[in-house]
Short mmCIF file of C-alpha atoms (C1' of nucleotides) in Angstrom, two decimals:
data_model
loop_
_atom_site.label_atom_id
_atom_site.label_comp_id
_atom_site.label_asym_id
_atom_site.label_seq_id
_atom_site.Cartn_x
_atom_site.Cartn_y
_atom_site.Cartn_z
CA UNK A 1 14.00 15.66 2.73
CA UNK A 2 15.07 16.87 -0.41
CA UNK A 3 13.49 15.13 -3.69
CA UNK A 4 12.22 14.75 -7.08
CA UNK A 5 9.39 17.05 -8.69
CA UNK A 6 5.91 14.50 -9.23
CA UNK A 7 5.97 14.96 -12.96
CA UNK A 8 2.72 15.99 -14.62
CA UNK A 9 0.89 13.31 -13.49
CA UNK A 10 -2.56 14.67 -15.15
CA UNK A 11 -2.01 12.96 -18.21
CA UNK A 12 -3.72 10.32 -20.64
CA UNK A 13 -4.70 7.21 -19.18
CA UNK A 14 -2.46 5.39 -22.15
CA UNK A 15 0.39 7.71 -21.11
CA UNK A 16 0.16 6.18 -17.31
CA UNK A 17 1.34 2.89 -19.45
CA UNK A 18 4.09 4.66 -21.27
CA UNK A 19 5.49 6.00 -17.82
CA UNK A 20 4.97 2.77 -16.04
CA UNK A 21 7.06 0.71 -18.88
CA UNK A 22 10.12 3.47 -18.97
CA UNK A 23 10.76 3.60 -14.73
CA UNK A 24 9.93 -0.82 -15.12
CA UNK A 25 13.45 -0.66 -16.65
CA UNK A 26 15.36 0.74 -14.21
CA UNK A 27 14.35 -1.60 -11.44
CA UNK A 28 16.81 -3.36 -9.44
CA UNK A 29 15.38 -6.47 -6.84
CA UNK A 30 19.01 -7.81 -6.48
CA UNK A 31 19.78 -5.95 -3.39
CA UNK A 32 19.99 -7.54 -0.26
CA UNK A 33 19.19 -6.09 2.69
CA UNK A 34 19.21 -6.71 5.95
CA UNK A 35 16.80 -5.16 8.47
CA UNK A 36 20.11 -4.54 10.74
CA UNK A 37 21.56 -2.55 8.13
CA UNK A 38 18.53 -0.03 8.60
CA UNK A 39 18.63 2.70 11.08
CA UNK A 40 15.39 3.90 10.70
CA UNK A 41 12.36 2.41 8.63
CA UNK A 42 8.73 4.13 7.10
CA UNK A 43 5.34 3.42 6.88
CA UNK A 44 3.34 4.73 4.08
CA UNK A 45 -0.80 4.92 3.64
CA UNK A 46 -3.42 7.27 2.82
CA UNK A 47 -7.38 7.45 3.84
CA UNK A 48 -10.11 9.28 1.83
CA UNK A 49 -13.32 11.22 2.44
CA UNK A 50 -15.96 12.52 0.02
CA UNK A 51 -16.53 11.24 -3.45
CA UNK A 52 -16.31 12.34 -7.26
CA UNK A 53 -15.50 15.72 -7.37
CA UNK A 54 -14.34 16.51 -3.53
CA UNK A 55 -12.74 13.62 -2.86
CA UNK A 56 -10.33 14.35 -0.21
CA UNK A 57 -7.24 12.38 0.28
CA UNK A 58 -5.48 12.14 3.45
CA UNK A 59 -1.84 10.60 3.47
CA UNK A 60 0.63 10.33 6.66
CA UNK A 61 4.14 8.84 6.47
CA UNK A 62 5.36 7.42 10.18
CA UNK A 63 9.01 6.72 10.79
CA UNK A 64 10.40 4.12 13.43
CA UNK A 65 14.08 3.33 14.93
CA UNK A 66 14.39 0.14 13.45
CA UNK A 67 16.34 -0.64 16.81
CA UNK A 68 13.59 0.26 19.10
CA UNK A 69 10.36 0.34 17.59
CA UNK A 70 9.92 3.74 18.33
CA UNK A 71 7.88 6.42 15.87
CA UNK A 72 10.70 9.21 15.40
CA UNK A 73 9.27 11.65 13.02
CA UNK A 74 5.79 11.79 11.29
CA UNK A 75 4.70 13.57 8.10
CA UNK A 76 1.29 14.31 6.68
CA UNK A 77 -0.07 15.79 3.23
CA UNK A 78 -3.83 16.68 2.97
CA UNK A 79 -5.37 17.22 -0.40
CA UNK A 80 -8.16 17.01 -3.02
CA UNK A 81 -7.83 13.84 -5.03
CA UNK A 82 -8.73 14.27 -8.98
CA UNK A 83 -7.68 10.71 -9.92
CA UNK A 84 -9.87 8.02 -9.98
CA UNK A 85 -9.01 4.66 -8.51
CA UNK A 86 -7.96 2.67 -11.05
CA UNK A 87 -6.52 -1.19 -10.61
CA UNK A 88 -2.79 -1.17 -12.27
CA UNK A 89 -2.36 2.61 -11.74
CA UNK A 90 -2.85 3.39 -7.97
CA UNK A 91 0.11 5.91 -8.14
CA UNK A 92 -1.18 8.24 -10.23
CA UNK A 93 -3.65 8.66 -7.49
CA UNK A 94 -1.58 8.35 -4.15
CA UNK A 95 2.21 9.70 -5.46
CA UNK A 96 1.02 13.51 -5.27
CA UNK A 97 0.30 13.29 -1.35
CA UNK A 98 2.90 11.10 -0.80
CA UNK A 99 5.52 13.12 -2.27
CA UNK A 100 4.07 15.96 -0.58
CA UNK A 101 4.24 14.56 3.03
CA UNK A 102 7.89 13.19 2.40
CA UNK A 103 9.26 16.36 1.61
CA UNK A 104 8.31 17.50 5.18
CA UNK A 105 10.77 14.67 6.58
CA UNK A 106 13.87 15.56 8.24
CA UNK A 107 15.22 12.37 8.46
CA UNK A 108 15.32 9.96 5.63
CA UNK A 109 14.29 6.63 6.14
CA UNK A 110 16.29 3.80 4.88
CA UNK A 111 12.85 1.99 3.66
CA UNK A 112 9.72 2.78 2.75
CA UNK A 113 6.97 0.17 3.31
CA UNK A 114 3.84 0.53 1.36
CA UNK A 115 0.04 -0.61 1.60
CA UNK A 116 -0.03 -2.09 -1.98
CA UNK A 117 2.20 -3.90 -4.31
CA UNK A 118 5.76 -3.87 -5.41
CA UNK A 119 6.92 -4.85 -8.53
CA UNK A 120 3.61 -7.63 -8.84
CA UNK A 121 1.96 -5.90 -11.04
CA UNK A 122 1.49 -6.17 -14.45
CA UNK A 123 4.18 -3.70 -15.86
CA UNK A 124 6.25 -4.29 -12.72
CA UNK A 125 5.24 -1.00 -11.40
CA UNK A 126 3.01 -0.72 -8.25
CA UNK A 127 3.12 1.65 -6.08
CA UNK A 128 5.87 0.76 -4.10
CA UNK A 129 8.12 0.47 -6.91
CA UNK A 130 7.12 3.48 -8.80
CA UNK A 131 7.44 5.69 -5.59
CA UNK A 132 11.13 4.59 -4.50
CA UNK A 133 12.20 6.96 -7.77
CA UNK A 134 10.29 9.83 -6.13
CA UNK A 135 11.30 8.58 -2.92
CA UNK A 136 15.21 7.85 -3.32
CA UNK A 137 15.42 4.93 -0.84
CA UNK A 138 14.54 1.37 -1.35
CA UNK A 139 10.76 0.49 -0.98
CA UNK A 140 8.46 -2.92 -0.42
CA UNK A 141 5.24 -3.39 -1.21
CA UNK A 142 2.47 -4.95 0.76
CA UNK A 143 -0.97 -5.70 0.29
CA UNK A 144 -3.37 -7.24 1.94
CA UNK A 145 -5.15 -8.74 -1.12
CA UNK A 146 -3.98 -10.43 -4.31
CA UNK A 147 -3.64 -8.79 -7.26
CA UNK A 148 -3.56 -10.57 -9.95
CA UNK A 149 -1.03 -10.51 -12.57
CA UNK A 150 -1.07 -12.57 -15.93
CA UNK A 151 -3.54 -15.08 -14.84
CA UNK A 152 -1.56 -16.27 -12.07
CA UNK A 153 -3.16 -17.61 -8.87
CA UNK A 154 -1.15 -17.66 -5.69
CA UNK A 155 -0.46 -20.80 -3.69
CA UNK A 156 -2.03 -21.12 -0.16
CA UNK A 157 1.30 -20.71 2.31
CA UNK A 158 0.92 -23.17 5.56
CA UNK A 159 -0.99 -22.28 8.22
CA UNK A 160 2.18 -21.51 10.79
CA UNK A 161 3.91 -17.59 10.99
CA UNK A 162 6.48 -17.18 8.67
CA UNK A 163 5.51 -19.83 5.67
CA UNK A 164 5.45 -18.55 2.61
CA UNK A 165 4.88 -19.61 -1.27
CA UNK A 166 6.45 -17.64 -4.29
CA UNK A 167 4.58 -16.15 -6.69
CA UNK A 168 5.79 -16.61 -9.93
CA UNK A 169 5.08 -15.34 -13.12
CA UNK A 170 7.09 -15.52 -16.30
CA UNK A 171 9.42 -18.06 -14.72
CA UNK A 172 10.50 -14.90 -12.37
CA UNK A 173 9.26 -14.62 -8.33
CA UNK A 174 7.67 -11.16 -8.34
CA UNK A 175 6.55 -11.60 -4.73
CA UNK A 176 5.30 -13.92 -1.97
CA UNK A 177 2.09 -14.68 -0.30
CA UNK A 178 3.13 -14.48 3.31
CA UNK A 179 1.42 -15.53 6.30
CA UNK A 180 2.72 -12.91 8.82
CA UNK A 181 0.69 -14.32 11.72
CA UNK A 182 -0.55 -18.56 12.32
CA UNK A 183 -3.93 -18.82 10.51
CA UNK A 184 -4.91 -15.36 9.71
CA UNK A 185 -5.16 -14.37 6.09
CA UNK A 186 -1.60 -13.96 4.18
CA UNK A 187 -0.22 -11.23 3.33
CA UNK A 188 1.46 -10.16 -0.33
CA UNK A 189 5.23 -8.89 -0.21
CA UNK A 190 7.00 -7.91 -3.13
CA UNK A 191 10.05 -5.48 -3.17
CA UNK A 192 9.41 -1.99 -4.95
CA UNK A 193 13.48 -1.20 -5.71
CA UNK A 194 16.44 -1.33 -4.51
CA UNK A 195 15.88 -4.52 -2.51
CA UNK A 196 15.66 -8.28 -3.28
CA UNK A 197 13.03 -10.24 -2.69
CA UNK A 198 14.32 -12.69 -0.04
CA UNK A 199 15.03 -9.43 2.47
CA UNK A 200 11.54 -8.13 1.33
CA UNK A 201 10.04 -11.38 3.32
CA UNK A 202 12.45 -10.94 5.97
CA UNK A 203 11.43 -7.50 6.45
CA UNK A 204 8.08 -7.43 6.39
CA UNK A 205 7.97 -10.63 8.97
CA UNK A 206 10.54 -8.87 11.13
CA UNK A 207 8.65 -5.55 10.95
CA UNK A 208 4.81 -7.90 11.90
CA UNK A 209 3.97 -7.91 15.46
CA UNK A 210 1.33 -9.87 16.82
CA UNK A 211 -1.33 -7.07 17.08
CA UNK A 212 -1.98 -7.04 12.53
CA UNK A 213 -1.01 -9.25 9.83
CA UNK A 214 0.42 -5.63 8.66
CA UNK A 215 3.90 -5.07 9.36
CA UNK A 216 3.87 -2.56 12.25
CA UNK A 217 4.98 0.87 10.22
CA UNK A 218 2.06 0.42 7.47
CA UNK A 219 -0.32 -0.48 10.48
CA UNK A 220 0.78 2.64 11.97
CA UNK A 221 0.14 5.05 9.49
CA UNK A 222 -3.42 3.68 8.62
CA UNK A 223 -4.45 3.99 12.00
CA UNK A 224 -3.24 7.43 11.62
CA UNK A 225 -4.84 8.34 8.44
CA UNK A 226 -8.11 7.21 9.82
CA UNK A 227 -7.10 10.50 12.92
CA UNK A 228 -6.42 12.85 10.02
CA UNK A 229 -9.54 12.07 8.20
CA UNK A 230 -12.12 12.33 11.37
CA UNK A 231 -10.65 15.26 13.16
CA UNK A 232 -11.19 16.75 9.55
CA UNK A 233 -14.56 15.77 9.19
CA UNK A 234 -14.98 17.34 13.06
CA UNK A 235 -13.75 20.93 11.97
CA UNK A 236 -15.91 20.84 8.91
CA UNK A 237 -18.63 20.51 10.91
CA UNK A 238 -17.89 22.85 13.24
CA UNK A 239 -16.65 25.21 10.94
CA UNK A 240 -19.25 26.27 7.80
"C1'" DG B 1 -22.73 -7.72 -22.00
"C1'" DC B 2 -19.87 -10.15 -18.19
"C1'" DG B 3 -16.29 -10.72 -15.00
"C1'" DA B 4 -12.22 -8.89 -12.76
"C1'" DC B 5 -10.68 -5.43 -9.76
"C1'" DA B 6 -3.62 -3.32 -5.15
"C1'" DG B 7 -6.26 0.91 -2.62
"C1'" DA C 1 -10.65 2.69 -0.30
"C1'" DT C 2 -15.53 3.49 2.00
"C1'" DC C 3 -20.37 2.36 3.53
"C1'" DT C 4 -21.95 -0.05 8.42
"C1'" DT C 5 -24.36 -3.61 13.64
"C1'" DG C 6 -23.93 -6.94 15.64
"C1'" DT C 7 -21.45 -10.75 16.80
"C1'" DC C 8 -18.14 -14.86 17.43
"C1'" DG C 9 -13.92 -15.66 19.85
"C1'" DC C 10 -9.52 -15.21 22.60
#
DNA sequence: GCGACAG
DNA sequence: ATCTTGTCGC
């Protein structure tokens, strides 16, 4: 998979703003899409170990047939992570790995799905959105808490699968609270780019089995992430 | 100083 | 995100 260079991404923390107001202008959430129109689709997610200094990050990309469900092609980037976690810039700390363990792809998913938001954020800029430029393919964000953005609170979405509430903010829905499974804790969907935010919802629901409020791809690569990280932590021990 | 805070 | 035991429930 051929793509962009991660620009320096070691700069000042006021320069993370700068970067994150220049790409919020080249978004575009009036795409539809429709989950028929993608062959295959990708989960994104990364897991850490250490702390400080020696923080290791592990990332792992996991692509399904959109027709069958099936995991085609995996990717995985291991790393040390110099970026602290901070809320509003989460892809200063996560783009490096991810970039690295999407350039290992042969195919090229048609979507990215994310652990984390899409364009609700404050600048419009989480990581989903931020990474589709890096990424080249349209991208959806989901987290599994609220972030909060301009001192908006969210509206509880029924208790059934599939309800939903918008969140709105400046008279503009950046994303939804959705409530991918009946009576579990909702979900937050927002598309990254190159998407709208009606087939963001539809994705994401169509993509949720039974077995995690997650949709299945994002699900999938945590669960691998956590495999990366202990069979790790098993040759470091074995191995001084 | 206090509260808020995607992952 | 990660640290962590048992425990309530389908």
């Amino acid at each position: 998979m051929q793509l962009n260079d991660v620009y320096s991404l070691r700069t000042e923390p006021e320069e993370f703003i700068h970067i994150q107001e220049r790409l919020a202008g080249q978004i575009d959430v009036s795409r539809p899409l429709r989950l028929d129109d993608l062959r295959t689709v990708a989960g994104v997610d990364l897991a850490y170990a250490g702390e400080e200094e020696g923080e290791t990050g592990f990332c792992h990309i996991a692509v399904f047939d959109a027709a069958t469900m099936q995991v085609v092609e995996r990717a995985e980037a291991v790393g040390k992570i110099d970026v602290p976690y901070i809320p509003g810039f989460l892809t200063f700390r996560e783009l490096p790995l991810i970039v690295e363990a999407a350039r290992k792809l042969e195919t090229v998913p048609d979507l990215f799905l994310f652990d984390g938001n899409g364009i609700l954020h404050p600048r419009r800029m989480g990581i989903a959105a931020h990474s589709s430029f890096f990424l080249g393919r349209p991208t959806i964000g989901v987290a599994k808490t609220y972030f909060k953005v301009r001192e908006t609170e969210y509206v509880e979405p029924e208790r059934e699968k599939g309800s939903w509430t918008d969140i709105i903010v400046d008279g503009e829905a950046l994303g939804r609270a959705v409530r991918t499974s009946a009576g579990v804790k909702p979900v937050f969907v927002s598309p990254g780019n190159g998407i709208d935010l009606d087939s963001a919802t539809e994705v994401a629901l169509s993509l949720t089995g039974s077995e995690s409020r997650l949709p299945i791809p994002v699900r999938e690569a945590d669960m691998a992430t956590r495999r990366m990280r202990r069979r790790w932590e098993e040759e470091q021990k074995s191995c001084p």
